[in-house]
Coordinates of C-alpha atoms in Angstrom, one line a residue:
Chain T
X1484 CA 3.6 27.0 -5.5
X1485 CA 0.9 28.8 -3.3
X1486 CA -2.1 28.2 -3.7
X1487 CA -3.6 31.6 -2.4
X1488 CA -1.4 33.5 -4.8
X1489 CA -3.3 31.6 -7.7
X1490 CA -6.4 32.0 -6.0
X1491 CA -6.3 35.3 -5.5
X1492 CA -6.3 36.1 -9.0
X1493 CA -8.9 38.2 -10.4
X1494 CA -10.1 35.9 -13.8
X1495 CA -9.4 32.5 -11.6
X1496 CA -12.1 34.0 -9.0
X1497 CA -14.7 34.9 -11.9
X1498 CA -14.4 31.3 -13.1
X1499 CA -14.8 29.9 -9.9
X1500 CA -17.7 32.4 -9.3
X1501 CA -19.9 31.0 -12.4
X1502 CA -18.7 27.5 -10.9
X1503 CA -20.1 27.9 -7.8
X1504 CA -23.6 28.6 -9.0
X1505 CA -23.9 25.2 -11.1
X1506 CA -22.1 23.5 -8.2
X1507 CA -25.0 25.0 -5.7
X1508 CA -27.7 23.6 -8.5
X1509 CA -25.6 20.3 -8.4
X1510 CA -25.9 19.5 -4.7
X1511 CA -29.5 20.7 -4.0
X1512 CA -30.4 18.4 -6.8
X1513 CA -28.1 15.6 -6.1
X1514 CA -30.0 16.3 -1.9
X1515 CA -33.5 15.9 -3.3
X1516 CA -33.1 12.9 -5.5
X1517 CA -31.5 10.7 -2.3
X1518 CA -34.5 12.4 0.3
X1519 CA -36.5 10.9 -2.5
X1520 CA -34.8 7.6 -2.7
X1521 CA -35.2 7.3 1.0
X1522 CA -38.5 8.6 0.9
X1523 CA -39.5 5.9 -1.6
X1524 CA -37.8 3.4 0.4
X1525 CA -39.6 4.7 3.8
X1526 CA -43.2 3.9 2.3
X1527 CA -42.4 1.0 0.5
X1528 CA -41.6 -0.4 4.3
X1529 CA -44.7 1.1 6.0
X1530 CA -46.8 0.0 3.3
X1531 CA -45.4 -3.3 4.0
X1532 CA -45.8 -4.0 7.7
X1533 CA -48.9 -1.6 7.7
X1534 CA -50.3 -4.7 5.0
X1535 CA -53.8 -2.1 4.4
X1536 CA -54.2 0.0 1.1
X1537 CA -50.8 -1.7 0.0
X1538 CA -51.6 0.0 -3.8
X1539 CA -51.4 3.5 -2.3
X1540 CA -48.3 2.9 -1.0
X1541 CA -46.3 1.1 -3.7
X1542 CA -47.5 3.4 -6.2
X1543 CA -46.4 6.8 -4.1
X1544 CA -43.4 4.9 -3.5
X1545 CA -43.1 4.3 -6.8
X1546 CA -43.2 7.3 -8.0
X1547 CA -40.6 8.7 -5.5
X1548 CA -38.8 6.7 -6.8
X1549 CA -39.0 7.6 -10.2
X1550 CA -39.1 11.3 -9.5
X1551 CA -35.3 10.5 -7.9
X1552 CA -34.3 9.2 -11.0
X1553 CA -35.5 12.0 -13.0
X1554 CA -33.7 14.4 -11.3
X1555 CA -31.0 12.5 -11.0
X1556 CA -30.3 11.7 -14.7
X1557 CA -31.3 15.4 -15.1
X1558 CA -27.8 16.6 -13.4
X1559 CA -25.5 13.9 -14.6
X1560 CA -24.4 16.0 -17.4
X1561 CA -24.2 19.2 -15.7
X1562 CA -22.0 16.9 -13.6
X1563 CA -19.7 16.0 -16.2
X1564 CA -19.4 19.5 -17.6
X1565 CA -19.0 20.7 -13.9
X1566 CA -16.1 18.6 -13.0
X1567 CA -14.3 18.9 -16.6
X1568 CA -14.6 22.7 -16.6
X1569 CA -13.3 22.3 -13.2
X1570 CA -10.2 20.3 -14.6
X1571 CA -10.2 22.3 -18.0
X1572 CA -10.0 26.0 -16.3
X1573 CA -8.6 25.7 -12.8
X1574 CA -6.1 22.9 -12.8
X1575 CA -5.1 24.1 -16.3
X1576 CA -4.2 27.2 -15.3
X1577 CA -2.3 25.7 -12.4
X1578 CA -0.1 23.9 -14.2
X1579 CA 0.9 26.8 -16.7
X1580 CA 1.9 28.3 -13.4
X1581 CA 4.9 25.6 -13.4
X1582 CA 5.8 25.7 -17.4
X1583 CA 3.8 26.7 -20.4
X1584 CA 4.2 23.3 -22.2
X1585 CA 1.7 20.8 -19.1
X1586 CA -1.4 21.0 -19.5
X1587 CA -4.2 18.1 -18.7
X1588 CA -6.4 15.6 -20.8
X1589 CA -9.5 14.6 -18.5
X1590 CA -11.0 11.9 -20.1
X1591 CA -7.6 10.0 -21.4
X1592 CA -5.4 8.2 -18.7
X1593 CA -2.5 5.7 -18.6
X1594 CA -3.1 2.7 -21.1
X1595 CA -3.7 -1.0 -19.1
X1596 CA -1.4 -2.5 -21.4
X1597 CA 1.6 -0.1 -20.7
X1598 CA 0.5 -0.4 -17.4
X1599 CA 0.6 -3.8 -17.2
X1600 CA 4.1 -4.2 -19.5
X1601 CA 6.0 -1.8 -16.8
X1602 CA 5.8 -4.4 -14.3
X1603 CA 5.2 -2.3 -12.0
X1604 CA 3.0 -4.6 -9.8
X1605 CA 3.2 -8.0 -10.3
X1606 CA -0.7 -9.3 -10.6
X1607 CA -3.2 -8.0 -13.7
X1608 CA -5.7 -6.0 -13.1
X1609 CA -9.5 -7.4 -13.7
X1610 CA -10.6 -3.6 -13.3
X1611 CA -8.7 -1.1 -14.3
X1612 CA -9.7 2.9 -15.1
X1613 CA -7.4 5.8 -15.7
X1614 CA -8.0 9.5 -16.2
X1615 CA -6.6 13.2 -16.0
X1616 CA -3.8 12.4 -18.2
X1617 CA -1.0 15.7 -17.0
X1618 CA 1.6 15.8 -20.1
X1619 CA 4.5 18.4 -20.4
X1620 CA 8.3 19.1 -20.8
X1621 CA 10.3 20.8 -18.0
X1622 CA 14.0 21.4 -19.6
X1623 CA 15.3 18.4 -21.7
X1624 CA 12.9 15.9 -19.7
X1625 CA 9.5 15.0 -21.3
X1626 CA 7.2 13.3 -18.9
X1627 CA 3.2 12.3 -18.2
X1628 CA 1.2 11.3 -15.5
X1629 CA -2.1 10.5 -14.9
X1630 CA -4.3 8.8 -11.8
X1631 CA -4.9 4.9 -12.3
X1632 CA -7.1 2.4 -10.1
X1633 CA -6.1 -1.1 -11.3
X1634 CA -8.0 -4.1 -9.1
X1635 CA -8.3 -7.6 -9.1
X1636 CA -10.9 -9.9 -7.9
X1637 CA -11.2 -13.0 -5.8
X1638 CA -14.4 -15.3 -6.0
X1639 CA -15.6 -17.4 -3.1
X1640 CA -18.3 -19.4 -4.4
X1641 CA -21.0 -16.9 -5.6
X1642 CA -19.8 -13.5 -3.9
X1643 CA -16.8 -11.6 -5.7
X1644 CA -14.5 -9.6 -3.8
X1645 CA -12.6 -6.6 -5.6
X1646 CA -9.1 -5.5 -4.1
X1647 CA -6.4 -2.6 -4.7
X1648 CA -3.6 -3.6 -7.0
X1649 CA -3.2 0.1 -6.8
X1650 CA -4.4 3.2 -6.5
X1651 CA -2.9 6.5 -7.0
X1652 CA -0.5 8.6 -10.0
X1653 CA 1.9 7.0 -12.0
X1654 CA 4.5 9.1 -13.1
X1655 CA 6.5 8.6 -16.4
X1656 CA 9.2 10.5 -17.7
X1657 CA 12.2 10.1 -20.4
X1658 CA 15.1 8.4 -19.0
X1659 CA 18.4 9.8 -19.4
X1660 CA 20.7 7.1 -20.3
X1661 CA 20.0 4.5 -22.6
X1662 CA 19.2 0.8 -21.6
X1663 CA 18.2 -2.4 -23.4
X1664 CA 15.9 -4.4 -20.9
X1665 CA 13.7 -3.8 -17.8
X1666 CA 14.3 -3.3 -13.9
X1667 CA 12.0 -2.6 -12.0
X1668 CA 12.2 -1.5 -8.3
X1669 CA 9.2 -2.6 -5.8
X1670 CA 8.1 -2.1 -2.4
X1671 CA 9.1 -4.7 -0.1
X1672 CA 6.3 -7.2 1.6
X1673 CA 6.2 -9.8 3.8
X1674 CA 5.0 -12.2 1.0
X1675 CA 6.1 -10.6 -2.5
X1676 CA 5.2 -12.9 -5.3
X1677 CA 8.2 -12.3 -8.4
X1678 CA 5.7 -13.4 -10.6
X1679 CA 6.5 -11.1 -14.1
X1680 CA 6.9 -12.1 -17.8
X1681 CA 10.3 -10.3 -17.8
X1682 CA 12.4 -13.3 -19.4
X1683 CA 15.2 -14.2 -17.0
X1684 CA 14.4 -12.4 -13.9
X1685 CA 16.6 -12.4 -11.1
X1686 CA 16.9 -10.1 -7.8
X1687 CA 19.3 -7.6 -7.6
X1688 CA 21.1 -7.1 -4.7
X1689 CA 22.6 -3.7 -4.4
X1690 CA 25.2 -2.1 -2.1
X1691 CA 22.7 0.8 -0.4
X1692 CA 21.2 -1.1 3.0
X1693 CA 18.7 1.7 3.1
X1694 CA 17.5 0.9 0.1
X1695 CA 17.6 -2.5 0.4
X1696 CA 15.7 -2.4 3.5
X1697 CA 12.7 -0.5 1.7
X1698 CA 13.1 -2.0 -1.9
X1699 CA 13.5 -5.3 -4.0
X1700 CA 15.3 -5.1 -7.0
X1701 CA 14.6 -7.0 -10.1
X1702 CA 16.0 -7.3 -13.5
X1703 CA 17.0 -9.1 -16.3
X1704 CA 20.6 -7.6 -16.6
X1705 CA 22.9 -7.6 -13.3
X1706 CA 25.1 -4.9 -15.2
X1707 CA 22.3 -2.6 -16.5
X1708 CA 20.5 -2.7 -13.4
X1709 CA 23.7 -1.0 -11.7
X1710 CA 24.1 1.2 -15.0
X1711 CA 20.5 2.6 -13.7
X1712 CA 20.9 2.6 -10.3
X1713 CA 23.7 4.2 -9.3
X1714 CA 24.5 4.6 -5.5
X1715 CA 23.6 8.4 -6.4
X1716 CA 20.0 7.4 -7.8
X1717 CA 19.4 5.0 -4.7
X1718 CA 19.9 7.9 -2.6
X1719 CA 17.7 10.1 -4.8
X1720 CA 15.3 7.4 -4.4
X1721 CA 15.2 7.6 -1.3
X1722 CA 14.6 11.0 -0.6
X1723 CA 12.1 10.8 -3.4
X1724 CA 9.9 7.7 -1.4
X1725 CA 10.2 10.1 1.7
X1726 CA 7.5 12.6 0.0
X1727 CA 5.2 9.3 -0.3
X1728 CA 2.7 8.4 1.9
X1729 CA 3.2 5.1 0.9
X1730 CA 6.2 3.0 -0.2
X1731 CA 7.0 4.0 -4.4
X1732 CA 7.9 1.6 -7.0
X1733 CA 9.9 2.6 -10.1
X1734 CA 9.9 0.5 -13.0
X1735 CA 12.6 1.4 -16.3
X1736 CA 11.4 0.2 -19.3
X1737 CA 11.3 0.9 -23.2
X1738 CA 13.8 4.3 -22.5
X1739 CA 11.1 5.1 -19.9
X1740 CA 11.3 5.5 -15.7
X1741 CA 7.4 4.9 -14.3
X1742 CA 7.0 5.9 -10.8
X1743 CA 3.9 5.0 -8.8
X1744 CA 2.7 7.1 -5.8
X1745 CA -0.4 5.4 -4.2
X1746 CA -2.7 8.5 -3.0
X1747 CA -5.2 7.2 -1.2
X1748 CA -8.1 9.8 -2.7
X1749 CA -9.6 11.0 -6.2
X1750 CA -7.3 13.7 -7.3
X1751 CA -8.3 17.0 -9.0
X1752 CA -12.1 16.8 -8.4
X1753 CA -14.4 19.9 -7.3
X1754 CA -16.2 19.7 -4.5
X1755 CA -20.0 19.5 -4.6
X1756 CA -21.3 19.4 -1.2
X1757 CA -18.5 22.4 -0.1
X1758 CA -18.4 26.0 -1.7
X1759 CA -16.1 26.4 -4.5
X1760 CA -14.8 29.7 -3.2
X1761 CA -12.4 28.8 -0.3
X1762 CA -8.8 29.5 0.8
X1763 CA -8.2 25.9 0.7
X1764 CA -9.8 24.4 -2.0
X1765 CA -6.7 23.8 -4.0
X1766 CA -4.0 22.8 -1.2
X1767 CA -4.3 19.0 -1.6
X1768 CA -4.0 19.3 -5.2
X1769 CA -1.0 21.6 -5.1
X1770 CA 0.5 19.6 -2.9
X1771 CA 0.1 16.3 -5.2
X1772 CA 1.3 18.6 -8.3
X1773 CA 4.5 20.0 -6.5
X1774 CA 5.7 16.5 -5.6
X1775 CA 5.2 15.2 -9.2
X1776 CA 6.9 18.6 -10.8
X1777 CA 9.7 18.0 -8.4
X1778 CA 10.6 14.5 -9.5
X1779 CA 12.7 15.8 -12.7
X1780 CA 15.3 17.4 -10.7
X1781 CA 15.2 15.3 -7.8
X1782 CA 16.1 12.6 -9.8
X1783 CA 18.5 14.5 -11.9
X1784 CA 17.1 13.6 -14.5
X1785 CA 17.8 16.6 -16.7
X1786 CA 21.7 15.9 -16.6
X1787 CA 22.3 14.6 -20.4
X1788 CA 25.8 13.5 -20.3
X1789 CA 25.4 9.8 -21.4
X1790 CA 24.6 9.2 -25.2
X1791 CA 20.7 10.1 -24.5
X1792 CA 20.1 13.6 -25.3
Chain P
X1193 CA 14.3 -48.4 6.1
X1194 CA 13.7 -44.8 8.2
X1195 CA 17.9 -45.2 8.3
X1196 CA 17.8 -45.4 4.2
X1197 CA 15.6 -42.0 3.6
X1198 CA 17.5 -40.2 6.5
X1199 CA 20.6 -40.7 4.3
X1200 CA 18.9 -40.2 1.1
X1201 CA 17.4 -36.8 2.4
X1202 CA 21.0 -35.4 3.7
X1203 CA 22.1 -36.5 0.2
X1204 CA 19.6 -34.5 -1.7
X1205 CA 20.9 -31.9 0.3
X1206 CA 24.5 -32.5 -0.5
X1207 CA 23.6 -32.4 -4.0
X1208 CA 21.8 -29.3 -4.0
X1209 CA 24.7 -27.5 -1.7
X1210 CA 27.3 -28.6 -3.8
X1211 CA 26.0 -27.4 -7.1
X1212 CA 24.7 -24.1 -5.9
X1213 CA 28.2 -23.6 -4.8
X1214 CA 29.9 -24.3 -7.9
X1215 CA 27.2 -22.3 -10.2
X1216 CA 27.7 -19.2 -7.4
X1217 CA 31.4 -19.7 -8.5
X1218 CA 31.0 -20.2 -12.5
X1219 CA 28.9 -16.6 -12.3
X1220 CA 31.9 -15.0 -10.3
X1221 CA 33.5 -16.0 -13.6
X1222 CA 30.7 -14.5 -15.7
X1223 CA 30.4 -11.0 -14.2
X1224 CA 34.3 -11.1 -14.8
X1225 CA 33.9 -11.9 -18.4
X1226 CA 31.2 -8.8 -18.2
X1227 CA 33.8 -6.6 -17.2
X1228 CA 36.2 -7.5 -20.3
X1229 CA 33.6 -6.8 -22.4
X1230 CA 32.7 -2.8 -21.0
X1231 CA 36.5 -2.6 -20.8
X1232 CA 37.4 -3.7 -24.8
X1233 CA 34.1 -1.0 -25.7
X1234 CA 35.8 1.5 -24.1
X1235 CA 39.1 0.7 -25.7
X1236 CA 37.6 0.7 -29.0
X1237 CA 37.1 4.6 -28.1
X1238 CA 40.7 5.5 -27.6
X1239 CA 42.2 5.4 -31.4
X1240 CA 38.8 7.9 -32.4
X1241 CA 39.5 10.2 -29.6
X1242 CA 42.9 10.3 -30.4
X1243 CA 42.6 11.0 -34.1
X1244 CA 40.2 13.9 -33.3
X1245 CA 42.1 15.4 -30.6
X1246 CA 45.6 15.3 -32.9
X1247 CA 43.4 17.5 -35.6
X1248 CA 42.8 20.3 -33.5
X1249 CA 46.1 20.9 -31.3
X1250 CA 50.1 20.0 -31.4
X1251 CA 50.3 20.8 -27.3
X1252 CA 48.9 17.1 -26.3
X1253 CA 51.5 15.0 -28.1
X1254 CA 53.0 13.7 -24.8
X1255 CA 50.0 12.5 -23.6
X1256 CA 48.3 11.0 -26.6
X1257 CA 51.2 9.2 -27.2
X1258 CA 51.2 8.0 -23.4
X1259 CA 47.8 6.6 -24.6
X1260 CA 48.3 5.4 -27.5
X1261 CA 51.0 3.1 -26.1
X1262 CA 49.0 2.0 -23.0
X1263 CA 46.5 1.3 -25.3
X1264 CA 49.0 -1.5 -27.2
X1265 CA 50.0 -2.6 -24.1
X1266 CA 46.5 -3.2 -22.9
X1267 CA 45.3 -5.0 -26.1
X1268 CA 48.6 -7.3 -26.1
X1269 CA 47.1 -10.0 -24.7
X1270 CA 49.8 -11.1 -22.5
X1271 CA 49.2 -9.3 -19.2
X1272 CA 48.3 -11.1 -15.9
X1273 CA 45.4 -9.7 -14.0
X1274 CA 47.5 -7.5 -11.8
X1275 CA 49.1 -5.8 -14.8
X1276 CA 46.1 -5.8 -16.7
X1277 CA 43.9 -4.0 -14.1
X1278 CA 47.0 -1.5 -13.2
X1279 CA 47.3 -0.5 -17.2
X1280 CA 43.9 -0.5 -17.3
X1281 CA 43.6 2.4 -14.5
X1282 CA 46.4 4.4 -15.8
X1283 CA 44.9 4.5 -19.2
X1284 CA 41.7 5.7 -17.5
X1285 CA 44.0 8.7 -15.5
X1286 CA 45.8 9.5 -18.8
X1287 CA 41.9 9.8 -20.5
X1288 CA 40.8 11.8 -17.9
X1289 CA 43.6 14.7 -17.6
X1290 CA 43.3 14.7 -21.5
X1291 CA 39.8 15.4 -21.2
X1292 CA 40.4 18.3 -18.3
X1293 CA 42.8 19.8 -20.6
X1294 CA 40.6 20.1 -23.5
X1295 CA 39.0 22.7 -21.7
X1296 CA 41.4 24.9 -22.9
X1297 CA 40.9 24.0 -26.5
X1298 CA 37.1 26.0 -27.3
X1299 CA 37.1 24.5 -31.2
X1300 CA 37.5 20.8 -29.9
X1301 CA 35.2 21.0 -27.0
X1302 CA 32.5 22.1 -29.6
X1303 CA 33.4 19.8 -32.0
X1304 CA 30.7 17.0 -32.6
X1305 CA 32.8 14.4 -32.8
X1306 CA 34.7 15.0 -29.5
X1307 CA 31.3 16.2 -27.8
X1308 CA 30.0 12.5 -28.8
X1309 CA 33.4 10.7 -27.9
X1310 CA 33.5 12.8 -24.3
X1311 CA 29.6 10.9 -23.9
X1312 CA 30.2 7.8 -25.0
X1313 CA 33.4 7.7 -23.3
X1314 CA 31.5 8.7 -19.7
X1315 CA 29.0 6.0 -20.6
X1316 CA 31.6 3.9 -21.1
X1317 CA 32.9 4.7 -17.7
X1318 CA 30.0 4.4 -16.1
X1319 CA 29.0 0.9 -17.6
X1320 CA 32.5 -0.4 -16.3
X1321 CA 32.0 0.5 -12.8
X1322 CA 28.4 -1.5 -12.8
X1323 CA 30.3 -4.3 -14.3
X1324 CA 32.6 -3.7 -11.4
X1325 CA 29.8 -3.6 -8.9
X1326 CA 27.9 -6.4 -10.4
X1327 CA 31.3 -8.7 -10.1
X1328 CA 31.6 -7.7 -6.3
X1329 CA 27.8 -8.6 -6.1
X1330 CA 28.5 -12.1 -7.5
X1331 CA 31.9 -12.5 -5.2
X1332 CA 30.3 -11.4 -2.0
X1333 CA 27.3 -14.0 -3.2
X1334 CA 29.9 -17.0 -3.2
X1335 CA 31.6 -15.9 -0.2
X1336 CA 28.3 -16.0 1.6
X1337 CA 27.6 -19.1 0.6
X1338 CA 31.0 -21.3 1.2
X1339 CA 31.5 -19.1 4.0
X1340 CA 28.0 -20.1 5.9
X1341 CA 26.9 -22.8 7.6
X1342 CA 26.3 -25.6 5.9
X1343 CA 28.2 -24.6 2.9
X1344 CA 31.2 -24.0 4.8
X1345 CA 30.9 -27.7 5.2
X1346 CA 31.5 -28.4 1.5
X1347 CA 33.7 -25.9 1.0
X1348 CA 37.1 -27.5 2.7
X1349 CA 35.6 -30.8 1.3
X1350 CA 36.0 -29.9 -1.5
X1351 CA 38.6 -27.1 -1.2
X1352 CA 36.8 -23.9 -2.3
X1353 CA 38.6 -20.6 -1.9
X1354 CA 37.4 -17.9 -0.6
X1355 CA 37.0 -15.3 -3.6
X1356 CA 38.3 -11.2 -3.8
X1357 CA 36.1 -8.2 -4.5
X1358 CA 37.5 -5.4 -6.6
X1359 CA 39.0 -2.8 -4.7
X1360 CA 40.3 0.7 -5.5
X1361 CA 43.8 1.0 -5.7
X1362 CA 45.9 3.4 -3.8
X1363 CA 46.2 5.5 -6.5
X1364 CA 42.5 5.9 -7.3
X1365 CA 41.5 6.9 -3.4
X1366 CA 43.7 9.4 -3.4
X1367 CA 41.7 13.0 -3.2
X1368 CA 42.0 14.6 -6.7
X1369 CA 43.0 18.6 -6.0
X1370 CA 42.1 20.6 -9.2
X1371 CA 44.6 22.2 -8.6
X1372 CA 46.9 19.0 -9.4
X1373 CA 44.8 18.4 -12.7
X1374 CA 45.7 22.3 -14.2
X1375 CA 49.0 21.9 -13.7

């Protein structure tokens, strides 16, 4: 899909015309309140090694400060509005471009605990968000995604540290065969910890040394974990990981396949501090929609000639 | 007394060897049991298909038949791997020329009934050859394992055989010509 073709459109350019002047308020705003924090924070220091008329200076500082905050709290709503019309009329309309049945849910996003029971990743997260929830139907294949940072933390003492279990879009669409219990396919790493509450879990060692190379599979069904991944799907898997910037894993569960792309940056946000009305400003996100759009067919998973319709 | 826990560490060992040999072996045993069990769902298919296919045309008589009495030989009991495995293969031929020639049948090919068999029956298929796979899987496993240092050690100790994967036969790599199949 090109994203100047959508662009170029005459009600898409009126929208993103009334955008641009609330995202010009937005960043002068969003400018003054930090020259004020900095401001505030500048005096508070001079006051401090100057030592004379110390009042004067904590209470301009002071007040700085407080000014900051004003305006701050005074755009955090236009914010809000600003990046959900942003999602609510552009991206939107970009999708219907694709099929008239996607369309986008800002504030909702993958649920932890389906998250967590894909076993997708195999620690659970202490800090977890979701949001932009994409559902739709291309053909016979229902499917949804949405962007999830999940985290963990480590404690050393008194300091916490957060890390990345993962962050990107998870993909989920209807499988089309049927199957009882759960495989899932990860990444492999130099120290992978099989820790899961899958009952009987055992590695599955397939035929494809490609695949093999890249993935570990696990399962608690030798024969259904073949059933799934047939030499064809490997190589479909493959080509699919190829797109990636990072290594996939897939996860089939509950009549389900969940995919996970990590994507490295915040997905279908506006920019504030660049104009609205650029050549480019979609490109990235295209880009991120085409791959996930693509996935039904290159998966094949449209083909319905099992007993799953 | 360093003599004493030498020995008792290489024993450990032997222990350990020797029964993750012979549990390798047992699940060679299980994935082959898998197998009987995709092959008898699929078999439980045949006298359905049959039925529905005899309602809508006179003109595959030869073949049902050819299936129905593969079927009984199959189901006997009293076939040796070899026989079972080559019955087993031309039932799955038979089945799938029936299948190509219903092509020429429009009513049966919509019927619901057949449209279901025809799915389950390709299910079916498919679930078989994972079982296959999956038993090749646990073969290659043993092999690795009696065939590697130091299990090869214990393995003409204790005399274990090397184990076979499934292979096609001759028949099956042959290339199909459509051509073949219409006639």
């Amino acid at each position: 899909m090109l994203s100047e073709d959508f662009l170029n459109k005459a009600s898409v350019q009126n929208v993103l015309a009334e955008m641009e002047i609330t995202r010009k308020e937005i960043a002068k705003k969003q400018v003054i309140s930090s020259i004020l924090i900095i401001a505030a924070v500048a005096i508070g220091i001079i006051g401090y090694f100057l030592q004379t008329n110390i009042a004067v200076y904590i209470v301009t500082a002071l007040s700085f400060f407080i000014a900051s905050l004003i305006i701050y709290s005074s755009i955090t709503g236009k914010n809000d509005d600003y990046k959900r019309d942003f999602k609510e009329k552009i991206i939107a309309q970009v999708l219907k471009q694709y099929d008239e049945s996607i369309a986008i849910k800002p504030g909702i996003g993958l649920a932890e605990n389906e998250f967590t029971n894909t076993q997708l990743f195999s620690k659970e997260p202490d800090r977890y968000h979701s949001e932009d929830l994409i559902t739709g139907r291309i053909d016979k294949t229902s499917f949804y995604f949405g962007e999830v940072h999940a985290e963990y933390k480590t404690s050393t003492g008194k300091s916490t540290h957060w890390h990345d279990i993962f962050k990107g879009i998870i993909f989920v669409a209807d499988f089309n065969k049927h199957f009882n219990g759960g495989t899932v396919v990860r990444a492999n790493m130099l120290f992978s910890s099989n820790s899961s509450w899958f009952e009987n879990v055992e590695v599955v060692k397939l035929e494809n040394v490609a695949f093999e190379d890249k993935f570990t599979t696990y399962s608690n069904d030798q024969v259904e974990a073949r059933y799934i991944l047939t030499p064809a799907l490997m190589e479909r898997i493959l080509s699919l990981n190829s797109i990636s910037e990072d290594t996939i894993s897939l996860s089939f569960y509950n009549s389900r396949v969940y995919i996970a792309f990590p994507i490295d940056r915040n997905c279908f946000e506006p920019p504030v501090f660049e104009t609205l009305q650029n050549a480019k400003l979609l490109e990235d996100d295209i880009n991120v929609l085409d791959a996930m759009m693509s996935i039904i067919h290159e998966l094949d998973l449209n083909t319905r000639i099992w007993t799953k319709d | 007394m360093a003599i004493v826990i030498i020995l008792g560490a290489i024993l450990l060992i032997a222990i350990f060897l020797y029964n993750s040999i012979v549990s390798k072996k047992n699940q060679i045993d299980n994935a082959y049991s898998a197998i009987d069990v995709m092959l008898k769902k699929r078999f439980d298919l045949i006298p359905n298909l049959v039925e529905v296919v005899k309602q809508y045309t006179e003109y595959e008589q030869t073949t049902l038949n050819k299936i129905v009495e593969l079927r009984t030989k199959a189901s006997s009991g009293n076939l040796n791997d070899t026989e079972r495995n080559d019955v087993d293969q031309q039932l799955s031929g038979q089945i799938k020329s029936l299948m190509v020639n219903i092509e020429n049948y429009p009513d049966l090919k919509a019927n619901n009934s057949y449209v279901n068999l025809q799915r389950t029956w390709t299910e079916s298929e498919e679930q078989i050859a994972a079982a296959r796979r999956s038993f090749n899987a646990s073969v290659t496993n043993y092999n690795d394992a009696i065939m590697t240092f130091p299990g090869n050690v214990f393995a003409s100790m204790f005399s274990f055989q090397k184990a076979t994967v499934l292979a096609s036969s001759d028949e099956e790599r042959k290339s199909i010509s459509a051509k073949e199949l219409f006639q």
